[in-house]
Structures are given as C-alpha cells and as structure tokens.
Short mmCIF file of N, CA and C in Angstrom, two decimals:
data_model
loop_
_atom_site.label_atom_id
_atom_site.label_comp_id
_atom_site.label_asym_id
_atom_site.label_seq_id
_atom_site.Cartn_x
_atom_site.Cartn_y
_atom_site.Cartn_z
N MET A 10 245.32 84.01 94.99
CA MET A 10 245.27 85.39 95.43
C MET A 10 243.83 85.71 95.78
N GLY A 11 243.62 86.30 96.96
CA GLY A 11 242.27 86.66 97.39
C GLY A 11 241.96 88.11 97.11
N LEU A 12 240.68 88.43 97.19
CA LEU A 12 240.21 89.79 97.01
C LEU A 12 239.69 90.28 98.34
N GLU A 13 240.10 91.46 98.74
CA GLU A 13 239.65 92.07 99.99
C GLU A 13 238.71 93.21 99.63
N ILE A 14 237.47 93.14 100.14
CA ILE A 14 236.48 94.19 99.92
C ILE A 14 236.11 94.72 101.29
N GLU A 15 236.43 95.99 101.55
CA GLU A 15 236.18 96.53 102.89
C GLU A 15 235.81 98.00 102.83
N ARG A 16 235.16 98.43 103.90
CA ARG A 16 234.87 99.85 104.10
C ARG A 16 235.37 100.21 105.49
N LYS A 17 235.88 101.46 105.63
CA LYS A 17 236.44 101.93 106.89
C LYS A 17 235.72 103.19 107.36
N PHE A 18 235.65 103.33 108.69
CA PHE A 18 234.94 104.44 109.30
C PHE A 18 235.74 104.99 110.47
N LEU A 19 235.45 106.24 110.83
CA LEU A 19 236.17 106.94 111.89
C LEU A 19 235.18 107.33 112.99
N PRO A 20 234.98 106.45 113.98
CA PRO A 20 234.05 106.78 115.07
C PRO A 20 234.47 108.07 115.78
N ALA A 21 233.47 108.89 116.11
CA ALA A 21 233.75 110.16 116.78
C ALA A 21 234.17 109.93 118.23
N GLU A 22 233.72 108.83 118.82
CA GLU A 22 234.11 108.51 120.20
C GLU A 22 234.09 107.01 120.40
N ARG A 23 234.79 106.59 121.42
CA ARG A 23 234.87 105.16 121.74
C ARG A 23 233.60 104.74 122.47
N PRO A 24 232.85 103.76 121.93
CA PRO A 24 231.67 103.29 122.66
C PRO A 24 232.07 102.70 124.01
N ASP A 25 231.32 103.02 125.06
CA ASP A 25 231.63 102.52 126.40
C ASP A 25 231.67 100.99 126.44
N TRP A 26 230.78 100.35 125.69
CA TRP A 26 230.67 98.89 125.72
C TRP A 26 231.86 98.19 125.06
N LEU A 27 232.70 98.91 124.37
CA LEU A 27 233.85 98.30 123.70
C LEU A 27 234.84 97.74 124.72
N ALA A 28 234.99 98.40 125.85
CA ALA A 28 235.97 97.99 126.86
C ALA A 28 235.73 96.58 127.38
N GLY A 29 234.49 96.10 127.37
CA GLY A 29 234.20 94.77 127.90
C GLY A 29 234.36 93.65 126.89
N ARG A 30 234.78 93.94 125.69
CA ARG A 30 234.89 92.92 124.64
C ARG A 30 236.26 92.25 124.64
N THR A 31 236.28 91.03 124.13
CA THR A 31 237.53 90.31 123.93
C THR A 31 238.32 91.04 122.85
N ALA A 32 239.62 91.13 123.06
CA ALA A 32 240.45 91.88 122.12
C ALA A 32 241.70 91.09 121.74
N GLU A 33 242.27 91.49 120.62
CA GLU A 33 243.50 90.88 120.10
C GLU A 33 244.55 91.99 119.97
N ARG A 34 245.73 91.73 120.50
CA ARG A 34 246.83 92.70 120.39
C ARG A 34 247.57 92.44 119.09
N ILE A 35 247.82 93.51 118.33
CA ILE A 35 248.46 93.39 117.02
C ILE A 35 249.64 94.34 116.94
N GLU A 36 250.75 93.81 116.45
CA GLU A 36 251.90 94.64 116.06
C GLU A 36 252.14 94.34 114.60
N GLN A 37 252.33 95.40 113.82
CA GLN A 37 252.64 95.16 112.42
C GLN A 37 253.66 96.17 111.94
N GLY A 38 254.44 95.70 110.98
CA GLY A 38 255.47 96.53 110.38
C GLY A 38 255.53 96.25 108.90
N TYR A 39 256.07 97.20 108.16
CA TYR A 39 256.09 97.11 106.70
C TYR A 39 257.50 96.88 106.19
N LEU A 40 257.64 95.82 105.38
CA LEU A 40 258.92 95.48 104.76
C LEU A 40 259.15 96.29 103.49
N ALA A 41 258.09 96.50 102.72
CA ALA A 41 258.19 97.21 101.45
C ALA A 41 256.90 97.97 101.20
N LEU A 42 257.06 99.20 100.70
CA LEU A 42 255.91 100.05 100.40
C LEU A 42 256.07 100.64 99.02
N GLY A 43 255.12 100.35 98.15
CA GLY A 43 255.09 100.97 96.83
C GLY A 43 253.86 101.85 96.73
N GLU A 44 253.65 102.43 95.57
CA GLU A 44 252.47 103.29 95.38
C GLU A 44 251.18 102.51 95.61
N ALA A 45 251.09 101.31 95.08
CA ALA A 45 249.86 100.53 95.21
C ALA A 45 250.12 99.14 95.77
N GLU A 46 251.35 98.86 96.23
CA GLU A 46 251.68 97.56 96.80
C GLU A 46 252.31 97.75 98.18
N GLN A 47 252.14 96.71 99.00
CA GLN A 47 252.78 96.72 100.31
C GLN A 47 253.05 95.29 100.75
N VAL A 48 254.13 95.13 101.50
CA VAL A 48 254.47 93.84 102.10
C VAL A 48 254.57 94.08 103.59
N ARG A 49 253.73 93.37 104.34
CA ARG A 49 253.57 93.63 105.77
C ARG A 49 253.83 92.37 106.59
N LEU A 50 254.40 92.58 107.78
CA LEU A 50 254.51 91.54 108.79
C LEU A 50 253.51 91.87 109.89
N ARG A 51 252.86 90.83 110.42
CA ARG A 51 251.93 91.05 111.52
C ARG A 51 252.09 89.96 112.56
N SER A 52 252.13 90.39 113.82
CA SER A 52 252.09 89.49 114.96
C SER A 52 250.78 89.78 115.69
N ALA A 53 249.94 88.75 115.78
CA ALA A 53 248.64 88.89 116.44
C ALA A 53 248.44 87.68 117.34
N ASP A 54 248.53 87.93 118.64
CA ASP A 54 248.46 86.84 119.61
C ASP A 54 249.49 85.77 119.24
N ASP A 55 249.07 84.55 118.89
CA ASP A 55 250.05 83.50 118.59
C ASP A 55 250.26 83.29 117.09
N ARG A 56 249.79 84.21 116.26
CA ARG A 56 249.95 84.08 114.80
C ARG A 56 250.98 85.07 114.28
N ARG A 57 251.76 84.63 113.29
CA ARG A 57 252.73 85.48 112.61
C ARG A 57 252.44 85.38 111.12
N LEU A 58 252.25 86.52 110.46
CA LEU A 58 251.84 86.52 109.06
C LEU A 58 252.69 87.46 108.22
N LEU A 59 252.91 87.06 106.98
CA LEU A 59 253.47 87.91 105.94
C LEU A 59 252.32 88.15 104.97
N THR A 60 252.02 89.42 104.70
CA THR A 60 250.89 89.76 103.84
C THR A 60 251.35 90.68 102.72
N VAL A 61 250.91 90.38 101.51
CA VAL A 61 251.15 91.24 100.36
C VAL A 61 249.79 91.76 99.91
N LYS A 62 249.68 93.09 99.78
CA LYS A 62 248.45 93.71 99.30
C LYS A 62 248.78 94.54 98.07
N ARG A 63 247.83 94.52 97.12
CA ARG A 63 248.00 95.31 95.91
C ARG A 63 246.67 96.01 95.61
N GLY A 64 246.76 97.29 95.30
CA GLY A 64 245.58 98.09 95.01
C GLY A 64 245.31 99.07 96.13
N GLU A 65 244.30 99.92 95.92
CA GLU A 65 243.94 100.92 96.92
C GLU A 65 242.43 101.01 97.00
N GLY A 66 241.93 101.58 98.08
CA GLY A 66 240.49 101.80 98.21
C GLY A 66 239.77 100.61 98.77
N ALA A 67 238.51 100.43 98.35
CA ALA A 67 237.62 99.43 98.93
C ALA A 67 237.91 98.00 98.46
N VAL A 68 238.54 97.82 97.29
CA VAL A 68 238.78 96.49 96.75
C VAL A 68 240.26 96.34 96.42
N ARG A 69 240.90 95.33 97.05
CA ARG A 69 242.34 95.11 96.83
C ARG A 69 242.63 93.62 96.76
N GLU A 70 243.73 93.27 96.12
CA GLU A 70 244.21 91.89 96.13
C GLU A 70 245.02 91.69 97.40
N GLU A 71 244.92 90.47 97.96
CA GLU A 71 245.64 90.20 99.21
C GLU A 71 246.06 88.73 99.25
N VAL A 72 247.32 88.51 99.66
CA VAL A 72 247.84 87.17 99.87
C VAL A 72 248.48 87.15 101.25
N GLU A 73 248.10 86.16 102.08
CA GLU A 73 248.69 86.00 103.41
C GLU A 73 249.37 84.65 103.51
N ILE A 74 250.55 84.66 104.14
CA ILE A 74 251.32 83.45 104.35
C ILE A 74 251.71 83.38 105.81
N GLY A 75 251.46 82.25 106.45
CA GLY A 75 251.85 82.06 107.84
C GLY A 75 253.36 81.89 107.97
N LEU A 76 253.92 82.45 109.02
CA LEU A 76 255.35 82.33 109.31
C LEU A 76 255.54 81.67 110.67
N ASP A 77 256.65 80.99 110.83
CA ASP A 77 256.97 80.52 112.19
C ASP A 77 257.70 81.65 112.92
N GLU A 78 257.91 81.46 114.20
CA GLU A 78 258.50 82.52 115.01
C GLU A 78 259.90 82.92 114.53
N ALA A 79 260.71 81.96 114.13
CA ALA A 79 262.07 82.26 113.67
C ALA A 79 262.04 83.08 112.38
N GLN A 80 261.17 82.74 111.46
CA GLN A 80 261.06 83.50 110.21
C GLN A 80 260.61 84.94 110.51
N PHE A 81 259.61 85.06 111.37
CA PHE A 81 259.11 86.38 111.73
C PHE A 81 260.22 87.22 112.37
N GLN A 82 260.94 86.66 113.32
CA GLN A 82 261.99 87.40 114.02
C GLN A 82 263.15 87.77 113.09
N ALA A 83 263.40 86.96 112.08
CA ALA A 83 264.46 87.30 111.11
C ALA A 83 264.07 88.52 110.27
N LEU A 84 262.78 88.67 109.98
CA LEU A 84 262.32 89.77 109.13
C LEU A 84 261.94 91.04 109.91
N TRP A 85 261.50 90.89 111.15
CA TRP A 85 260.98 92.01 111.93
C TRP A 85 261.92 93.21 112.00
N PRO A 86 263.23 93.05 112.21
CA PRO A 86 264.11 94.23 112.27
C PRO A 86 264.07 95.08 111.00
N LEU A 87 263.70 94.50 109.86
CA LEU A 87 263.65 95.24 108.60
C LEU A 87 262.46 96.21 108.54
N THR A 88 261.56 96.14 109.53
CA THR A 88 260.39 97.02 109.54
C THR A 88 260.58 98.24 110.45
N GLU A 89 261.76 98.37 111.04
CA GLU A 89 261.99 99.48 111.97
C GLU A 89 261.62 100.81 111.30
N ALA A 90 260.97 101.68 112.06
CA ALA A 90 260.49 103.00 111.61
C ALA A 90 259.25 102.91 110.72
N ARG A 91 258.70 101.70 110.56
CA ARG A 91 257.46 101.52 109.79
C ARG A 91 256.56 100.53 110.52
N ARG A 92 256.27 100.83 111.80
CA ARG A 92 255.50 99.92 112.64
C ARG A 92 254.35 100.63 113.32
N LEU A 93 253.36 99.83 113.74
CA LEU A 93 252.29 100.35 114.59
C LEU A 93 251.79 99.24 115.50
N ARG A 94 251.13 99.67 116.57
CA ARG A 94 250.51 98.75 117.54
C ARG A 94 249.05 99.14 117.70
N LYS A 95 248.21 98.12 117.85
CA LYS A 95 246.79 98.39 118.06
C LYS A 95 246.14 97.21 118.76
N THR A 96 244.99 97.48 119.34
CA THR A 96 244.15 96.45 119.92
C THR A 96 242.92 96.34 119.04
N ARG A 97 242.60 95.12 118.63
CA ARG A 97 241.47 94.90 117.72
C ARG A 97 240.32 94.24 118.48
N TYR A 98 239.16 94.87 118.37
CA TYR A 98 237.92 94.34 118.94
C TYR A 98 237.04 93.87 117.79
N ARG A 99 236.40 92.73 117.96
CA ARG A 99 235.48 92.21 116.95
C ARG A 99 234.05 92.43 117.45
N VAL A 100 233.25 93.10 116.62
CA VAL A 100 231.90 93.48 117.01
C VAL A 100 230.91 92.91 116.00
N PRO A 101 230.01 92.00 116.44
CA PRO A 101 229.01 91.46 115.52
C PRO A 101 228.05 92.55 115.05
N LEU A 102 227.68 92.48 113.77
CA LEU A 102 226.75 93.42 113.16
C LEU A 102 225.58 92.65 112.55
N GLU A 103 224.54 93.37 112.15
CA GLU A 103 223.41 92.74 111.49
C GLU A 103 223.84 92.08 110.19
N GLY A 104 223.08 91.09 109.77
CA GLY A 104 223.34 90.42 108.50
C GLY A 104 224.53 89.49 108.54
N GLY A 105 224.97 89.09 109.74
CA GLY A 105 226.10 88.18 109.86
C GLY A 105 227.45 88.83 109.62
N LEU A 106 227.49 90.15 109.54
CA LEU A 106 228.75 90.86 109.34
C LEU A 106 229.44 91.10 110.67
N GLU A 107 230.70 91.48 110.59
CA GLU A 107 231.49 91.76 111.79
C GLU A 107 232.35 92.99 111.55
N ALA A 108 232.36 93.88 112.54
CA ALA A 108 233.25 95.04 112.48
C ALA A 108 234.53 94.70 113.22
N GLU A 109 235.65 95.12 112.67
CA GLU A 109 236.93 95.08 113.37
C GLU A 109 237.21 96.51 113.79
N VAL A 110 237.24 96.74 115.09
CA VAL A 110 237.46 98.08 115.61
C VAL A 110 238.87 98.12 116.19
N ASP A 111 239.71 98.95 115.59
CA ASP A 111 241.11 99.06 115.99
C ASP A 111 241.33 100.31 116.82
N ALA A 112 241.86 100.10 118.03
CA ALA A 112 242.26 101.20 118.91
C ALA A 112 243.78 101.25 118.87
N TYR A 113 244.31 102.31 118.29
CA TYR A 113 245.75 102.43 118.07
C TYR A 113 246.46 102.90 119.33
N GLU A 114 247.76 102.62 119.40
CA GLU A 114 248.57 102.92 120.57
C GLU A 114 249.79 103.72 120.17
N GLY A 115 250.61 104.04 121.16
CA GLY A 115 251.85 104.78 120.91
C GLY A 115 251.56 106.15 120.35
N GLY A 116 252.24 106.53 119.28
CA GLY A 116 252.07 107.83 118.66
C GLY A 116 250.70 108.03 118.03
N LEU A 117 249.93 106.95 117.91
CA LEU A 117 248.58 107.01 117.34
C LEU A 117 247.51 106.85 118.43
N ASP A 118 247.92 106.92 119.69
CA ASP A 118 247.00 106.73 120.81
C ASP A 118 245.79 107.64 120.66
N GLY A 119 244.61 107.05 120.83
CA GLY A 119 243.37 107.80 120.72
C GLY A 119 242.67 107.62 119.39
N LEU A 120 243.38 107.15 118.37
CA LEU A 120 242.76 106.93 117.06
C LEU A 120 241.97 105.62 117.10
N LEU A 121 240.74 105.68 116.65
CA LEU A 121 239.86 104.52 116.60
C LEU A 121 239.31 104.41 115.18
N VAL A 122 239.45 103.22 114.57
CA VAL A 122 238.97 102.99 113.21
C VAL A 122 238.13 101.72 113.21
N ALA A 123 236.95 101.77 112.57
CA ALA A 123 236.08 100.60 112.42
C ALA A 123 236.11 100.19 110.95
N GLU A 124 236.22 98.88 110.72
CA GLU A 124 236.35 98.34 109.37
C GLU A 124 235.45 97.12 109.23
N VAL A 125 234.81 96.99 108.08
CA VAL A 125 233.96 95.83 107.80
C VAL A 125 234.40 95.24 106.47
N GLU A 126 234.60 93.91 106.44
CA GLU A 126 234.94 93.22 105.20
C GLU A 126 233.68 92.54 104.65
N PHE A 127 233.60 92.50 103.33
CA PHE A 127 232.41 91.99 102.66
C PHE A 127 232.77 90.88 101.68
N ASP A 128 231.76 90.05 101.38
CA ASP A 128 231.95 88.96 100.41
C ASP A 128 231.81 89.45 98.97
N SER A 129 231.15 90.59 98.77
CA SER A 129 230.94 91.09 97.41
C SER A 129 230.86 92.61 97.42
N GLN A 130 231.06 93.19 96.24
CA GLN A 130 230.93 94.64 96.12
C GLN A 130 229.48 95.07 96.32
N GLU A 131 228.54 94.24 95.91
CA GLU A 131 227.13 94.55 96.12
C GLU A 131 226.81 94.61 97.61
N GLN A 132 227.31 93.65 98.38
CA GLN A 132 227.09 93.65 99.82
C GLN A 132 227.70 94.91 100.45
N SER A 133 228.86 95.31 99.96
CA SER A 133 229.51 96.52 100.46
C SER A 133 228.67 97.75 100.17
N ARG A 134 228.15 97.86 98.94
CA ARG A 134 227.32 99.01 98.56
C ARG A 134 226.04 99.09 99.38
N ASP A 135 225.44 97.93 99.69
CA ASP A 135 224.16 97.89 100.40
C ASP A 135 224.30 98.07 101.91
N PHE A 136 225.51 98.03 102.42
CA PHE A 136 225.73 98.11 103.87
C PHE A 136 225.34 99.48 104.42
N GLU A 137 224.55 99.46 105.49
CA GLU A 137 224.16 100.68 106.20
C GLU A 137 224.91 100.68 107.53
N PRO A 138 225.91 101.54 107.68
CA PRO A 138 226.69 101.53 108.93
C PRO A 138 225.88 102.02 110.12
N PRO A 139 226.12 101.44 111.29
CA PRO A 139 225.44 101.94 112.49
C PRO A 139 225.93 103.36 112.81
N PRO A 140 225.12 104.15 113.49
CA PRO A 140 225.47 105.55 113.76
C PRO A 140 226.82 105.74 114.46
N TRP A 141 227.20 104.81 115.35
CA TRP A 141 228.44 104.98 116.10
C TRP A 141 229.68 104.87 115.22
N PHE A 142 229.54 104.37 113.99
CA PHE A 142 230.68 104.26 113.08
C PHE A 142 231.25 105.62 112.70
N GLY A 143 230.46 106.68 112.74
CA GLY A 143 230.95 108.00 112.37
C GLY A 143 231.13 108.12 110.86
N GLY A 144 232.04 109.02 110.45
CA GLY A 144 232.26 109.30 109.04
C GLY A 144 233.02 108.20 108.33
N GLU A 145 232.73 108.03 107.05
CA GLU A 145 233.42 107.01 106.25
C GLU A 145 234.77 107.53 105.77
N ILE A 146 235.79 106.68 105.87
CA ILE A 146 237.14 107.04 105.43
C ILE A 146 237.69 106.00 104.43
N THR A 147 236.80 105.20 103.85
CA THR A 147 237.23 104.21 102.85
C THR A 147 237.98 104.94 101.74
N GLY A 148 239.16 104.47 101.43
CA GLY A 148 239.95 105.05 100.34
C GLY A 148 240.72 106.31 100.72
N ASP A 149 240.55 106.80 101.94
CA ASP A 149 241.32 107.98 102.38
C ASP A 149 242.72 107.51 102.75
N PRO A 150 243.72 107.82 101.95
CA PRO A 150 245.06 107.28 102.18
C PRO A 150 245.65 107.68 103.53
N ARG A 151 245.20 108.77 104.14
CA ARG A 151 245.73 109.19 105.44
C ARG A 151 245.46 108.17 106.53
N TYR A 152 244.43 107.34 106.34
CA TYR A 152 244.04 106.37 107.36
C TYR A 152 244.44 104.94 107.01
N SER A 153 245.22 104.76 105.96
CA SER A 153 245.72 103.41 105.68
C SER A 153 246.75 103.07 106.74
N ASN A 154 246.80 101.80 107.13
CA ASN A 154 247.76 101.40 108.15
C ASN A 154 249.19 101.70 107.73
N ARG A 155 249.49 101.54 106.45
CA ARG A 155 250.85 101.81 105.98
C ARG A 155 251.22 103.27 106.20
N ARG A 156 250.30 104.20 105.92
CA ARG A 156 250.57 105.63 106.13
C ARG A 156 250.65 105.95 107.62
N LEU A 157 249.78 105.34 108.41
CA LEU A 157 249.82 105.58 109.85
C LEU A 157 251.15 105.09 110.44
N ALA A 158 251.65 103.95 109.95
CA ALA A 158 252.91 103.40 110.45
C ALA A 158 254.10 104.29 110.09
N VAL A 159 254.05 104.92 108.94
CA VAL A 159 255.17 105.73 108.46
C VAL A 159 255.04 107.20 108.86
N ASP A 160 253.85 107.78 108.69
CA ASP A 160 253.65 109.22 108.87
C ASP A 160 253.06 109.60 110.22
N GLY A 161 252.49 108.65 110.95
CA GLY A 161 251.84 108.99 112.21
C GLY A 161 250.42 109.46 111.99
N PRO A 162 249.87 110.20 112.96
CA PRO A 162 248.47 110.62 112.87
C PRO A 162 248.21 111.46 111.62
N PRO A 163 247.00 111.31 111.04
CA PRO A 163 246.65 112.07 109.85
C PRO A 163 246.70 113.58 110.06
N MET A 164 246.41 114.02 111.29
CA MET A 164 246.46 115.44 111.62
C MET A 164 247.14 115.56 112.96
N PRO A 165 248.05 116.51 113.12
CA PRO A 165 248.72 116.66 114.42
C PRO A 165 247.69 116.84 115.53
N GLY A 166 247.93 116.13 116.63
CA GLY A 166 247.06 116.27 117.79
C GLY A 166 245.73 115.54 117.66
N LEU A 167 245.57 114.70 116.62
CA LEU A 167 244.32 113.99 116.43
C LEU A 167 244.05 113.11 117.65
N ARG A 168 242.91 113.25 118.23
CA ARG A 168 242.53 112.42 119.39
C ARG A 168 241.11 111.96 119.19
N ARG A 169 240.86 111.13 118.19
CA ARG A 169 239.52 110.61 117.94
C ARG A 169 239.31 109.35 118.72
N GLY A 170 238.11 109.11 119.18
CA GLY A 170 237.77 107.85 119.82
C GLY A 170 238.17 107.75 121.27
N GLY A 171 238.84 108.71 121.83
CA GLY A 171 239.18 108.69 123.26
C GLY A 171 240.27 107.71 123.61
N ASN A 172 240.70 107.74 124.83
CA ASN A 172 241.76 106.85 125.31
C ASN A 172 241.17 105.61 125.96
N MET A 173 242.02 104.62 126.14
CA MET A 173 241.59 103.36 126.78
C MET A 173 241.48 103.57 128.26
#
C-alpha cells in the first residue's frame, strides 16, 4: 500500500501557455464511495486502472491495480452517474517537482485544478506554490474528484480557469 501526499490549488485563470503542452485525456468513475474510502476506475490514454484510496486531505493511502480492457469494460457500467472527464497537463516545477493541471469537461467545464504530489510531508510543507496556482484547496471536500463526479461543480455557475 502506498502513501499519497499532495496539495491542491484552484488557479484563478487558465495560463495561456497551458494550451501548447502535451496532455492526457482521462475518464474516471467511482465504483464505491465511503466516508473516507473510494474505489475508482480510470481510463487514461492506453492505461486502465482500478484504484482504492483511504483517508482524506493531504495524506492518504492508495493502491492501484492495472486492468485489461475487458476487465475495465465489465466494471465501467457500474460507475454510471459517478463519472467525470478531464484533460491533464503535466507542468515541471522547481526542485524536480511536477504539477498535474486538470481541466475538467462536461458539467464541470471551466474548472481548473493544479495538484502537486510529494515524497514527504516535510517536502509538502516547504513547497512554495507559484503565483498562478491561486488559492489552496487541499482538504476541501468540494474539490475532491469523487464529489465533483457525484455532485458537480462546488458552486452553481462556477467558471474558474476559463474554457479551452
């Protein structure tokens, strides 16, 4: 079982330079949702994954298992009404870190979230986000992917980060 240490941010607008970056298309749906646990399916380019996460906030337990296409397709219908689509951009940062910037689609169109994963809690605490990251939303349940997939935008009419 791995440990996931991350911080999330809500950019006020989409940086112009983001459009020129290589991106990954992601579809994900949730098989099971508990108070502090979730079981997720994800299709990202040519990868299919089953992920179990436990905990909330900046530090969580995470286990990922690769699936073949038939396994994924057998489970995918069970995620109906608990899905989201996004395009993920990877942005290099100082100190060898990388931001994953997710531009959401469909009912979440316009929402942009930047996330950075860390090797340690100390590295997470010492991280100074670049100004374009905007406000921090680490631990804000309204911006968890599971809540976005089930409840939609955190606030009606939310249009952060601009359109593609």
